[in-house]
Amino acid sequence: MNIDADVINRIGSQLMLRAAQALKKEEFSQEEFSSVCSFLLDNLERCKTQEDIISFLTGLSDKWPLFSDYLAVERGKIVEKQEDVTVKRVEDLIHNNKLDEALKVAEGGATNNQ
Amino acid sequence: MAAPPSPDLMQRALVGEAAIAANPKIAATDAYANAIITRVNETNWKQAAEMGKRPVTEPKNVNERIEEIGINRNPTTLKKDRQGAEKVRHDKATKASKESYKLLMNGYDKLTPIEKTAIEDKVISAAQKDPRLAIELFGSGSSDSIRREWARGKLKDPRYANELASVLEGIGDPSKALGNEVSMDEEKVEDAKLEMDNKKLDLDDIQRQIDFVDTQVKLFDRTGAPAAWGAKAKELKQLIDERPLNEGQLKLKQASLVTAKQDVADAEHERMMAFNVRDTTANPTARQDAINAAMAKLGPARTSEMTLTNEVSTLQEKINKIKELEDEESQAHANKTPLEAQKREKQLAFDKTKKDWERRQKGFEDAKALRESHEQDLVDSLEGAIGKAATAVTDQDAEALLTSLNAENEARKGEAATADEQAMWDGLNERWLGPVQYRGLFRKKPYRPLNRATIDTDYGALMTQGPQESMINLLVSRGYTRADAEGLLTNKAEGSLYNKMEPEVVKRLLANRMLSGGISQEEVRTIVFSKWGRGMIEESIKLRAEVFENDEKLKAVGALGGPGFWDRLATEAGRSPWWLMLLLGAIGTFATPLGPLGVAAGGGAALGGMSRRAASPRFATDLAA
């Protein structure tokens, strides 16, 4: 699923705020903070899909584990969105009397979300 | 002399200074994090990340450099005791550092009006030394408000904070520490002084002995008339002169003394005998009379003996004194010789230590002078940091322009129809660039600076002889002989090498000249009124009509070729040589070291700062494309 610039900006702002707080609490040195900033600048805007975002956040969390909570939250949001989309599709199919297809989509969605 | 302070105390003093310098670290990091948070909230995450990308130099490092200022120490505590010039330098550096960090942490907009003005002044002052900005910012057509607007543009430029951080990082670089060598030198001077003083005491001791001996020798001095002789020399002379008389008298007196002694002995004997006299009836006082008679003889005899004894003794002493004085004189001379030898030895030792002390003192003075100049350099760097960062942003713009020019060269090279054209393009790519250099403290970035010497040569030729000489130089730089190059450029007909390459060479040469040294108002007139310059301007205005559609300056100059057009254009271009570059098609419409010179921005607004597009890394490729 493609993402728009607002999502990038939201994630960028939240990550920067988290990083600045970490710097404040001395969880990061200035050098680490600088590396995080470079990482965000180099990679975040390249994300075009939600999968890219998850991959970016995974890379970020691997390097700096204090962002792993953020990865979990973001992953949850994506799953939630995917569920919403699946539910909407199933509803549409049911509405159009395509019950078999609706069942398949629902099963696929459930599998994807497991 | 006070005892030298212990090394331990010195160590403690140094550690204390480091701790003082390190203290601001936590507060600074906190302020830095707050500044990042503010930037995220007030602008966007990208600007905040750009700011955070380069870690702000830990003020600790800069503070350490500042705390190194001064070498005078309290003799008891050994803490720095800055007075006079040292204090002035320390205060200036501290003030400049605080000003820079405040700007870095809070950003220009958060400063007070007074602080803003002071900072703008620094940026303008740095720009005054930049020939690329000379005419536009400081020429007759400029004003204080234009300069301030330009300075504000630089200070608000998203790249500025990084540049300032980088400048401060360079100043705080631990490898540039002033160190404690001067203090060590001072200690060595003190040690050498102690050693020298010690040798001086030895020398003084010997000198005192020599002085004493000299006094003795001086008593025997026989220089000049006898009346002027030393006391003992005179005495000796007198004794020697009197010796014959004294010896004669001594003999007489000694003989008389023998007689006198005999008289005493006789009188004694007579007195003894008198005790044996018996009184008689006839003479009842016979005994006493005899005693009295003996005593009457004994008294004078004894007196005579005593007088003669004294006289003999005196004469004997006078005679003996000659020997004594002669011995004393020779002893005085004898004593002086080894003392003189010892003195030479001690003098040598003292001279050596004195020389050592003087050498160390001189070395210390030199080191102190050098140290003072290094301290002043530190103050100057801190006071110039704000301006230097703005110049670095200007450099980036100039570099972007240069990159775009070179990228265009590279792209256009492919259009070369002949090997000669190809050679000319290759020359354009190479001749005005110097060898690769590197910039940046940690992440060294290669770049090729402009080669001022070749640019000046070719530009000088362009101004005096027109483009052909520069074109010949380009070909020669690619291995052509001068005769061959001249031959190739003889044909100036449509489609010839000369005809195709002349505007390309001129455009690039002028742009490179603008980037390396600027163009004067007189030279602007030379260009505008030259056949080649005028031709290029006409062609550029005609072919790039859409670029100049909204150009307020060109509108003010009037219609191309109208009455007074070229004169007005020369005046306007004289005020803004970068605009002339735009007219000549020598640069695109975006970046100049002055800021964006886009026609849409135009006039004073053009001085407002670098456009976002120009600041983008993609700018050069966009422009080249």
XYZ file of C-alpha atoms in Angstrom:
739
model
C 0.000 0.000 0.000
C 1.424 3.365 -1.002
C 1.961 6.059 1.563
C 1.819 9.836 1.235
C 4.126 12.627 2.350
C 2.049 13.304 5.471
C 2.825 9.830 6.770
C 6.537 10.357 6.137
C 6.403 13.703 7.903
C 4.470 12.263 10.839
C 6.928 9.418 11.259
C 9.928 11.698 10.717
C 8.730 14.178 13.327
C 7.944 11.473 15.875
C 11.297 9.784 15.389
C 13.180 13.062 15.631
C 11.333 13.976 18.827
C 12.065 10.545 20.285
C 15.719 10.852 19.303
C 15.993 14.362 20.784
C 14.435 13.124 24.036
C 16.949 10.276 24.075
C 19.750 12.788 23.582
C 18.382 14.835 26.432
C 18.252 11.822 28.717
C 21.765 10.886 27.585
C 20.500 7.621 26.107
C 22.289 8.824 22.984
C 25.629 10.494 22.639
C 25.802 13.429 20.236
C 27.612 11.193 17.758
C 24.837 8.563 17.913
C 22.235 11.267 17.578
C 24.023 12.567 14.505
C 24.039 9.052 13.001
C 20.309 8.696 13.650
C 19.668 12.026 11.881
C 21.753 10.906 8.904
C 19.916 7.585 8.821
C 16.538 9.322 8.797
C 17.591 11.799 6.103
C 19.108 9.089 3.941
C 16.313 6.526 4.190
C 12.968 7.813 5.357
C 11.947 9.697 2.235
C 12.820 6.735 0.069
C 9.943 4.817 1.612
C 7.134 4.530 -0.889
C 5.015 1.781 0.669
C 4.070 0.608 4.118
C 6.383 -2.345 3.632
C 9.204 0.133 3.015
C 8.290 1.891 6.244
C 8.368 -1.350 8.201
C 11.670 -2.271 6.607
C 13.052 1.197 7.412
C 11.863 1.015 11.017
C 13.260 -2.502 11.355
C 16.657 -1.242 10.165
C 16.407 1.705 12.547
C 15.468 -0.516 15.505
C 18.231 -2.957 14.704
C 20.741 -0.149 14.915
C 19.168 1.683 17.841
C 16.856 -0.590 19.874
C 15.175 2.291 21.637
C 13.112 2.757 18.471
C 11.787 -0.828 18.609
C 8.669 0.255 20.511
C 7.981 2.596 17.691
C 8.381 -0.225 15.181
C 5.811 -2.294 17.075
C 3.350 0.583 17.214
C 3.766 1.367 13.526
C 3.471 -2.273 12.562
C 0.260 -2.459 14.600
C -1.125 0.563 12.800
C -0.384 -0.991 9.447
C -2.007 -4.282 10.426
C -5.015 -2.335 11.665
C -5.204 -0.469 8.385
C -4.873 -3.669 6.407
C -7.686 -5.161 8.477
C -9.835 -2.134 7.811
C -9.178 -2.491 4.108
C -9.956 -6.221 4.173
C -13.171 -5.666 6.114
C -14.174 -2.985 3.639
C -13.506 -5.304 0.695
C -15.398 -8.173 2.295
C -18.324 -5.840 3.009
C -18.306 -4.634 -0.571
C -18.221 -8.198 -1.915
C -21.019 -9.296 0.386
C -22.983 -6.253 -0.643
C -22.518 -7.353 -4.276
C -23.522 -10.899 -3.401
C -20.054 -12.281 -4.145
C -20.045 -14.430 -1.041
C -17.431 -16.987 -2.125
C -15.000 -14.278 -3.079
C -15.738 -12.420 0.168
C -14.922 -15.595 2.092
C -11.632 -15.998 0.264
C -10.652 -12.361 0.916
C -11.602 -12.700 4.551
C -9.574 -15.918 4.886
C -6.622 -14.314 3.070
C -6.808 -11.271 5.307
C -6.921 -13.415 8.401
C -3.913 -15.363 7.196
C -2.000 -12.200 6.365
C -2.771 -10.769 9.742
C -1.670 -13.788 11.695
C 63.454 33.010 46.409
C 60.173 31.129 46.856
C 60.375 27.371 46.522
C 59.131 26.126 43.138
C 55.593 24.726 43.288
C 55.311 20.974 43.350
C 54.489 19.112 40.117
C 51.559 17.574 41.948
C 50.028 20.981 42.534
C 50.494 21.830 38.853
C 48.789 18.563 37.912
C 45.859 19.363 40.168
C 45.586 22.857 38.695
C 45.505 21.451 35.155
C 42.885 18.847 36.051
C 40.829 21.601 37.655
C 40.953 23.662 34.478
C 39.805 20.702 32.394
C 36.906 20.175 34.782
C 35.868 23.819 34.557
C 35.889 23.565 30.771
C 33.925 20.318 30.798
C 31.131 21.552 33.025
C 29.012 23.265 30.354
C 28.690 19.982 28.458
C 25.507 18.689 30.056
C 23.712 22.021 29.927
C 24.762 22.458 26.292
C 23.524 19.002 25.251
C 20.230 19.743 26.949
C 19.917 23.058 25.142
C 20.871 21.378 21.893
C 18.183 18.696 22.328
C 15.647 21.423 23.133
C 16.687 23.301 20.004
C 16.119 20.151 17.944
C 12.681 19.643 19.516
C 11.777 23.272 18.818
C 12.902 22.875 15.246
C 10.783 19.723 14.801
C 7.746 21.501 16.229
C 8.230 24.823 14.468
C 9.543 23.734 11.077
C 9.775 20.087 10.100
C 11.633 16.930 10.928
C 13.994 17.300 7.957
C 15.357 20.637 9.050
C 15.759 19.283 12.555
C 17.555 16.225 11.214
C 19.796 18.412 9.051
C 20.675 20.367 12.154
C 21.273 17.200 14.125
C 23.174 15.444 11.377
C 26.341 17.197 12.310
C 26.758 16.985 16.047
C 27.265 20.370 17.560
C 30.838 20.668 18.646
C 30.781 19.848 22.261
C 31.207 23.258 23.796
C 33.530 21.379 26.125
C 36.154 21.365 23.399
C 35.809 25.044 22.577
C 35.679 25.874 26.275
C 38.838 23.853 26.786
C 40.526 25.916 24.099
C 39.293 29.114 25.767
C 40.409 27.980 29.208
C 43.869 27.388 27.777
C 44.222 31.130 27.231
C 46.771 32.682 29.570
C 49.966 31.392 31.058
C 50.240 33.494 34.180
C 49.424 31.549 37.299
C 48.957 32.362 40.931
C 52.278 31.285 42.468
C 50.577 29.624 45.439
C 47.506 27.946 43.973
C 48.908 27.658 40.451
C 45.489 28.517 39.077
C 45.395 30.710 35.980
C 45.619 34.326 36.962
C 44.734 36.217 33.783
C 45.525 39.903 33.796
C 45.734 42.583 31.124
C 45.932 41.251 27.571
C 45.336 37.656 28.684
C 42.110 38.645 30.402
C 40.990 40.657 27.383
C 41.603 37.672 25.096
C 39.801 35.293 27.451
C 36.806 37.605 27.801
C 36.570 38.183 24.044
C 36.794 34.475 23.258
C 34.165 33.627 25.877
C 31.808 36.303 24.565
C 32.266 35.202 20.948
C 31.778 31.540 21.850
C 28.575 32.261 23.765
C 27.259 34.358 20.886
C 27.952 31.595 18.353
C 26.405 28.861 20.477
C 23.356 30.959 21.218
C 22.853 31.428 17.494
C 23.433 27.741 16.868
C 21.124 26.510 19.608
C 18.293 28.981 19.291
C 18.484 30.065 15.680
C 18.600 33.623 14.364
C 14.899 34.327 14.867
C 15.089 33.812 18.617
C 17.788 36.410 19.144
C 17.152 39.911 20.480
C 17.260 42.801 17.986
C 20.634 43.916 19.375
C 22.039 40.397 19.040
C 20.654 40.119 15.530
C 22.316 43.357 14.472
C 25.644 42.309 15.982
C 25.507 38.973 14.173
C 24.480 40.524 10.864
C 27.438 42.900 11.236
C 29.759 39.925 11.531
C 28.354 38.277 8.417
C 28.590 41.552 6.501
C 32.116 42.134 7.733
C 33.163 38.697 6.434
C 31.420 39.375 3.119
C 33.394 42.591 2.748
C 36.506 40.492 2.238
C 34.837 38.333 -0.417
C 35.543 39.579 -3.958
C 32.630 37.531 -5.283
C 30.239 39.797 -3.410
C 32.182 43.028 -3.625
C 30.135 44.981 -6.119
C 26.635 43.726 -5.388
C 26.917 44.170 -1.642
C 29.404 46.981 -1.312
C 29.263 48.775 -4.645
C 27.593 52.106 -5.307
C 24.197 50.527 -5.965
C 24.086 48.695 -2.656
C 22.920 49.833 0.759
C 22.968 48.769 4.368
C 19.444 47.390 4.118
C 20.389 45.260 1.090
C 23.415 43.947 2.968
C 21.379 43.166 6.078
C 18.708 41.429 4.049
C 21.393 39.344 2.395
C 23.005 38.575 5.765
C 19.635 37.503 7.201
C 19.174 35.210 4.203
C 22.485 33.532 4.981
C 21.762 33.270 8.706
C 18.363 31.696 8.079
C 19.668 29.399 5.381
C 19.045 25.779 6.435
C 22.694 25.016 5.753
C 24.005 27.794 7.952
C 23.705 25.956 11.291
C 25.686 23.035 9.935
C 28.392 25.324 8.672
C 28.593 27.183 11.961
C 28.732 23.875 13.836
C 31.495 22.784 11.509
C 33.483 25.974 12.078
C 33.136 25.612 15.843
C 34.063 21.960 15.577
C 37.256 23.023 13.830
C 38.019 25.567 16.539
C 37.394 22.997 19.271
C 39.490 20.364 17.547
C 41.564 18.839 20.369
C 44.573 18.546 18.066
C 44.722 22.349 18.087
C 45.100 22.505 21.866
C 47.375 25.304 22.991
C 48.942 22.933 25.516
C 51.049 23.719 28.538
C 54.400 23.915 26.787
C 54.816 27.562 27.684
C 54.313 26.783 31.382
C 56.883 24.035 31.060
C 59.212 26.475 29.339
C 58.671 28.926 32.149
C 59.530 26.238 34.688
C 62.680 25.464 32.764
C 63.579 29.143 32.828
C 63.056 29.177 36.575
C 65.207 26.059 36.986
C 67.923 27.592 34.845
C 67.695 30.776 36.905
C 68.142 28.827 40.141
C 71.147 27.054 38.691
C 72.600 30.338 37.503
C 72.012 32.027 40.881
C 73.749 29.119 42.579
C 76.789 29.458 40.352
C 76.743 33.179 40.973
C 76.962 32.581 44.716
C 80.021 30.366 44.154
C 81.550 33.024 41.982
C 80.760 35.781 44.464
C 82.372 33.729 47.238
C 85.591 33.426 45.263
C 85.412 37.069 44.337
C 85.152 38.033 47.969
C 88.318 36.028 48.668
C 90.034 37.639 45.707
C 88.902 41.067 46.840
C 90.399 40.376 50.256
C 93.667 39.251 48.706
C 93.607 42.235 46.407
C 93.268 44.509 49.428
C 96.282 42.821 50.898
C 98.269 43.115 47.691
C 97.203 46.716 47.345
C 98.835 47.482 50.740
C 102.127 46.513 49.139
C 101.449 48.407 45.950
C 104.507 50.378 44.812
C 102.951 52.112 41.849
C 104.064 55.727 41.412
C 105.815 57.897 43.965
C 106.511 56.312 47.347
C 104.066 58.701 48.930
C 101.294 57.057 46.902
C 102.394 53.511 47.774
C 100.336 51.128 49.774
C 100.639 51.502 53.548
C 102.592 48.302 54.027
C 104.890 49.015 51.095
C 105.673 52.366 52.644
C 106.180 50.752 56.036
C 108.414 48.085 54.558
C 110.437 50.649 52.694
C 110.879 52.675 55.851
C 111.898 49.617 57.832
C 114.359 48.576 55.155
C 115.721 52.106 55.001
C 116.085 52.202 58.781
C 117.461 48.689 59.070
C 121.207 49.637 59.168
C 120.596 52.257 61.848
C 118.306 49.936 63.733
C 120.776 47.073 63.533
C 123.578 49.356 64.770
C 121.449 50.638 67.599
C 120.330 47.139 68.360
C 123.901 46.049 68.853
C 124.620 49.027 71.124
C 121.448 48.544 73.071
C 122.061 44.818 73.355
C 125.530 45.578 74.770
C 124.066 48.174 77.120
C 121.428 45.673 78.105
C 124.123 43.179 79.028
C 125.704 45.860 81.201
C 122.331 46.831 82.600
C 121.525 43.214 83.408
C 124.907 42.955 85.140
C 124.093 46.137 87.097
C 120.808 44.647 88.167
C 122.523 41.403 89.138
C 125.142 43.355 91.091
C 122.505 45.413 92.796
C 120.541 42.256 93.626
C 123.650 40.693 95.019
C 124.400 43.803 97.021
C 120.850 43.791 98.367
C 121.187 40.143 99.393
C 124.413 40.932 101.013
C 122.824 43.852 102.817
C 120.514 41.447 104.617
C 123.577 39.908 106.162
C 124.883 43.166 107.586
C 124.492 43.317 111.300
C 123.597 46.376 113.169
C 126.236 47.544 115.604
C 126.151 49.732 118.541
C 128.103 52.238 116.648
C 125.792 51.954 113.819
C 122.439 50.562 114.891
C 120.918 51.083 111.409
C 123.815 49.557 109.513
C 121.645 46.759 108.039
C 118.890 48.975 106.957
C 121.331 51.453 105.545
C 123.040 48.716 103.558
C 119.646 47.516 102.241
C 118.625 51.025 101.331
C 121.902 51.621 99.562
C 121.484 48.380 97.574
C 117.902 49.237 96.749
C 118.929 52.657 95.586
C 121.152 50.982 93.037
C 118.697 48.207 92.142
C 115.801 50.511 91.185
C 117.602 52.512 88.506
C 119.420 49.385 87.325
C 116.106 47.606 86.819
C 114.592 50.656 85.098
C 117.602 50.887 82.834
C 117.358 47.141 82.081
C 113.656 47.416 81.326
C 114.121 50.411 79.083
C 116.926 48.755 77.213
C 114.957 45.492 76.964
C 112.077 47.430 75.429
C 114.353 49.293 73.109
C 116.067 46.086 71.987
C 112.698 44.472 71.542
C 111.399 47.386 69.520
C 114.493 47.430 67.358
C 114.358 43.685 66.993
C 110.699 43.891 66.015
C 111.444 46.545 63.451
C 114.093 44.344 61.934
C 111.935 41.239 62.110
C 108.975 43.124 60.742
C 110.789 43.413 57.429
C 110.777 39.661 57.041
C 107.193 39.443 58.203
C 106.050 42.022 55.700
C 108.081 40.438 52.927
C 106.526 37.089 53.778
C 103.062 38.653 53.947
C 103.546 40.284 50.561
C 104.700 37.124 48.874
C 101.885 35.165 50.592
C 99.318 37.663 49.301
C 100.595 37.230 45.774
C 100.787 33.491 46.258
C 97.194 33.356 47.524
C 95.865 35.285 44.571
C 97.051 32.860 41.896
C 94.961 29.819 42.870
C 92.009 32.078 43.613
C 92.265 33.542 40.124
C 92.243 30.015 38.718
C 89.229 29.138 40.823
C 87.533 32.332 39.731
C 88.046 31.477 36.081
C 86.496 28.094 36.740
C 83.555 29.524 38.627
C 83.132 32.284 36.079
C 83.006 29.692 33.325
C 80.384 27.692 35.189
C 78.386 30.833 35.862
C 78.658 32.039 32.255
C 77.457 28.667 31.071
C 74.418 28.689 33.323
C 73.794 32.325 32.466
C 73.873 31.529 28.785
C 71.547 28.602 29.403
C 69.198 30.819 31.352
C 69.316 33.524 28.670
C 68.672 30.919 25.979
C 65.748 29.502 27.898
C 64.515 32.970 28.717
C 64.678 33.900 25.021
C 63.015 30.618 24.121
C 60.351 31.306 26.709
C 59.833 34.836 25.398
C 59.537 33.453 21.855
C 57.199 30.690 23.017
C 55.196 33.273 24.945
C 54.952 35.523 21.887
C 53.983 32.548 19.743
C 51.507 31.442 22.368
C 50.023 34.931 22.483
C 49.638 34.893 18.715
C 47.986 31.449 18.903
C 45.676 32.717 21.604
C 44.851 35.720 19.442
C 44.212 33.355 16.521
C 41.762 31.463 18.712
C 40.006 34.709 19.659
C 39.923 35.780 16.003
C 38.537 32.394 14.925
C 35.809 32.553 17.533
C 34.971 36.148 16.715
C 35.007 35.269 13.012
C 33.059 31.991 13.296
C 29.689 33.540 12.507
C 31.046 35.284 9.410
C 33.075 32.293 8.343
C 30.006 30.045 8.442
C 28.167 32.500 6.173
C 31.147 32.500 3.799
C 31.022 28.700 3.818
C 27.383 28.850 2.702
C 28.447 31.256 -0.040
C 31.191 28.779 -0.937
C 28.589 26.041 -1.221
C 26.587 28.195 -3.607
C 29.708 28.989 -5.587
C 30.583 25.323 -5.629
C 27.061 24.414 -6.773
C 27.449 26.904 -9.575
C 30.851 25.551 -10.467
C 29.499 22.007 -10.373
C 26.672 23.002 -12.642
C 29.105 24.678 -15.038
C 31.309 21.615 -15.092
C 28.344 19.293 -15.456
C 27.186 21.369 -18.385
C 30.658 21.241 -19.878
C 30.617 17.494 -19.509
C 27.184 17.222 -21.110
C 28.037 19.594 -23.952
C 31.289 17.809 -24.643
C 29.269 15.077 -26.258
C 28.090 17.566 -28.859
C 31.640 18.080 -30.121
C 31.680 17.420 -33.832
C 35.434 17.403 -34.249
C 38.505 16.437 -32.254
C 39.411 20.131 -32.005
C 36.045 20.962 -30.485
C 36.466 18.023 -28.159
C 39.886 19.367 -27.138
C 38.362 22.771 -26.472
C 35.668 21.246 -24.218
C 38.294 19.180 -22.436
C 40.290 22.360 -21.919
C 37.210 24.054 -20.494
C 36.864 21.211 -18.038
C 40.461 21.206 -16.946
C 42.338 24.462 -17.463
C 40.688 26.558 -14.763
C 40.627 23.913 -12.059
C 43.463 23.149 -9.672
C 44.535 19.747 -8.359
C 42.153 17.765 -6.138
C 42.030 18.894 -2.531
C 40.018 17.736 0.444
C 37.822 19.627 2.824
C 36.048 18.741 6.039
C 37.443 17.689 9.340
C 36.271 14.135 9.631
C 34.454 13.209 6.452
C 36.960 14.486 3.965
C 35.348 15.485 0.704
C 37.416 15.783 -2.459
C 36.986 18.899 -4.578
C 38.894 20.800 -7.205
C 39.436 24.444 -6.375
C 39.568 27.062 -9.081
C 42.996 27.759 -10.490
C 43.232 31.516 -10.043
C 46.482 31.804 -11.959
C 45.177 30.371 -15.218
C 41.835 32.149 -14.836
C 43.626 35.475 -14.286
C 45.866 34.887 -17.327
C 42.985 34.049 -19.625
C 40.714 36.728 -18.192
C 43.451 39.347 -18.590
C 43.837 38.265 -22.212
C 40.065 38.435 -22.712
C 39.895 41.981 -21.392
C 42.800 43.264 -23.463
C 42.767 41.146 -26.608
C 39.338 39.555 -26.824
C 38.450 35.849 -26.665
C 40.939 34.467 -29.202
C 43.944 34.478 -26.863
C 42.035 32.567 -24.171
C 40.901 30.050 -26.790
C 44.483 29.580 -27.939
C 45.506 29.009 -24.310
C 42.830 26.327 -23.982
C 44.050 24.480 -27.040
C 47.687 24.820 -25.990
C 46.706 23.354 -22.606
C 45.457 20.302 -24.505
C 48.739 19.749 -26.308
C 48.348 21.945 -29.409
C 51.244 24.129 -30.482
C 50.521 27.823 -30.413
C 50.934 28.001 -34.200
C 48.456 25.152 -34.699
C 45.970 26.734 -32.311
C 46.253 30.100 -34.062
C 45.790 28.402 -37.401
C 42.678 26.580 -36.210
C 41.114 29.756 -34.920
C 41.804 31.882 -37.988
C 38.504 30.911 -39.590
C 35.745 32.803 -37.809
C 32.969 32.023 -40.254
C 29.580 30.644 -39.206
C 29.970 27.056 -38.007
C 33.753 27.332 -37.584
C 35.519 26.150 -34.422
C 35.977 29.770 -33.391
C 32.383 30.680 -34.063
C 30.997 27.705 -32.136
C 33.329 27.842 -29.169
C 33.835 31.568 -28.615
C 30.652 32.132 -26.566
C 31.196 28.911 -24.600
C 34.723 29.914 -23.666
C 33.728 33.470 -22.767
C 30.724 32.412 -20.674
C 32.714 29.909 -18.669
C 35.743 32.109 -18.293
C 33.614 34.973 -16.972
C 31.704 32.705 -14.600
C 34.972 31.262 -13.307
C 36.372 34.762 -12.915
C 33.307 35.798 -10.930
C 33.805 32.815 -8.688
C 37.498 33.375 -8.200
C 37.894 37.128 -7.983
C 34.989 39.148 -9.316
C 34.695 41.612 -12.148
C 35.096 45.362 -11.716
C 32.635 47.945 -12.992
C 35.136 49.082 -15.634
C 35.502 45.501 -16.826
C 31.718 45.182 -16.964
C 31.679 48.140 -19.355
C 34.461 46.553 -21.417
C 32.385 43.384 -21.723
C 29.112 45.162 -22.500
C 30.689 47.373 -25.154
C 32.854 44.647 -26.728
C 31.651 43.087 -29.958
C 31.720 39.591 -28.496
C 30.063 40.598 -25.203
C 27.316 42.543 -26.884
C 26.702 39.705 -29.337
C 26.360 37.184 -26.534
C 23.959 39.389 -24.556
C 21.777 39.998 -27.600
C 21.655 36.323 -28.411
C 20.962 35.313 -24.830
C 18.111 37.813 -24.436
C 16.592 36.712 -27.733
C 17.024 32.977 -27.271
C 16.027 32.870 -23.604
C 13.139 35.279 -23.709
C 11.184 33.246 -21.166
C 14.015 33.630 -18.663
C 13.972 37.417 -18.923
C 10.236 37.810 -19.264
C 9.848 39.094 -15.716
C 13.318 40.510 -15.178
C 12.699 43.842 -13.488
C 16.227 45.060 -14.132
C 16.040 44.339 -17.819
C 12.627 45.973 -18.003
C 14.118 49.078 -16.385
C 16.944 49.109 -18.914
C 14.419 49.145 -21.751
C 13.924 47.417 -25.071
C 16.881 45.617 -26.577
C 18.739 47.917 -28.955
C 16.641 50.979 -28.003
C 18.263 54.420 -27.489
C 20.714 54.364 -24.587
C 20.049 50.660 -24.039
C 23.680 49.570 -23.853
C 24.722 52.410 -21.611
C 21.889 51.770 -19.145
C 22.579 48.060 -19.311
C 26.275 48.639 -18.575
C 25.349 50.790 -15.556
C 22.895 48.211 -14.226
C 25.291 45.330 -14.887
C 28.047 47.345 -13.205
C 25.962 47.273 -10.049
C 25.345 43.564 -10.367
C 27.966 41.564 -12.279
C 26.104 38.347 -11.386
C 23.116 39.682 -13.296
C 25.467 40.296 -16.220
C 26.443 36.636 -16.005
C 22.761 35.790 -16.285
C 22.433 38.112 -19.304
C 25.434 36.507 -20.946
C 23.972 33.065 -20.341
C 27.082 32.284 -18.303
C 24.992 30.966 -15.398
C 21.552 29.477 -15.013
C 18.792 31.311 -13.244
C 19.175 29.894 -9.800
C 22.264 29.881 -7.696
C 24.983 32.477 -7.400
C 27.273 32.999 -4.431
C 25.079 35.993 -3.726
C 21.965 33.875 -3.395
C 19.286 33.095 -5.965
C 19.380 35.493 -8.872
C 16.249 34.189 -10.443
C 14.418 36.721 -12.556
C 11.264 36.069 -10.598
C 12.962 37.078 -7.378
C 14.770 40.035 -8.918
C 16.353 43.118 -7.305
C 16.691 43.303 -3.549
C 14.635 40.178 -3.036
C 17.243 38.279 -4.992
C 19.617 38.955 -2.161
C 17.389 37.205 0.337
C 19.200 33.905 0.367
C 19.617 30.659 -1.426
C 16.532 29.107 -2.965
C 15.507 25.690 -1.740
C 16.121 24.277 -5.142
C 19.611 25.701 -5.309
C 20.335 24.255 -1.882
C 19.215 20.833 -2.998
C 21.918 18.336 -3.919
C 19.964 17.670 -7.087
C 20.299 21.263 -8.139
C 23.470 20.843 -10.128
C 22.127 17.935 -12.115
C 18.813 19.700 -12.668
C 20.642 22.698 -13.978
C 22.900 20.639 -16.154
C 19.893 18.787 -17.516
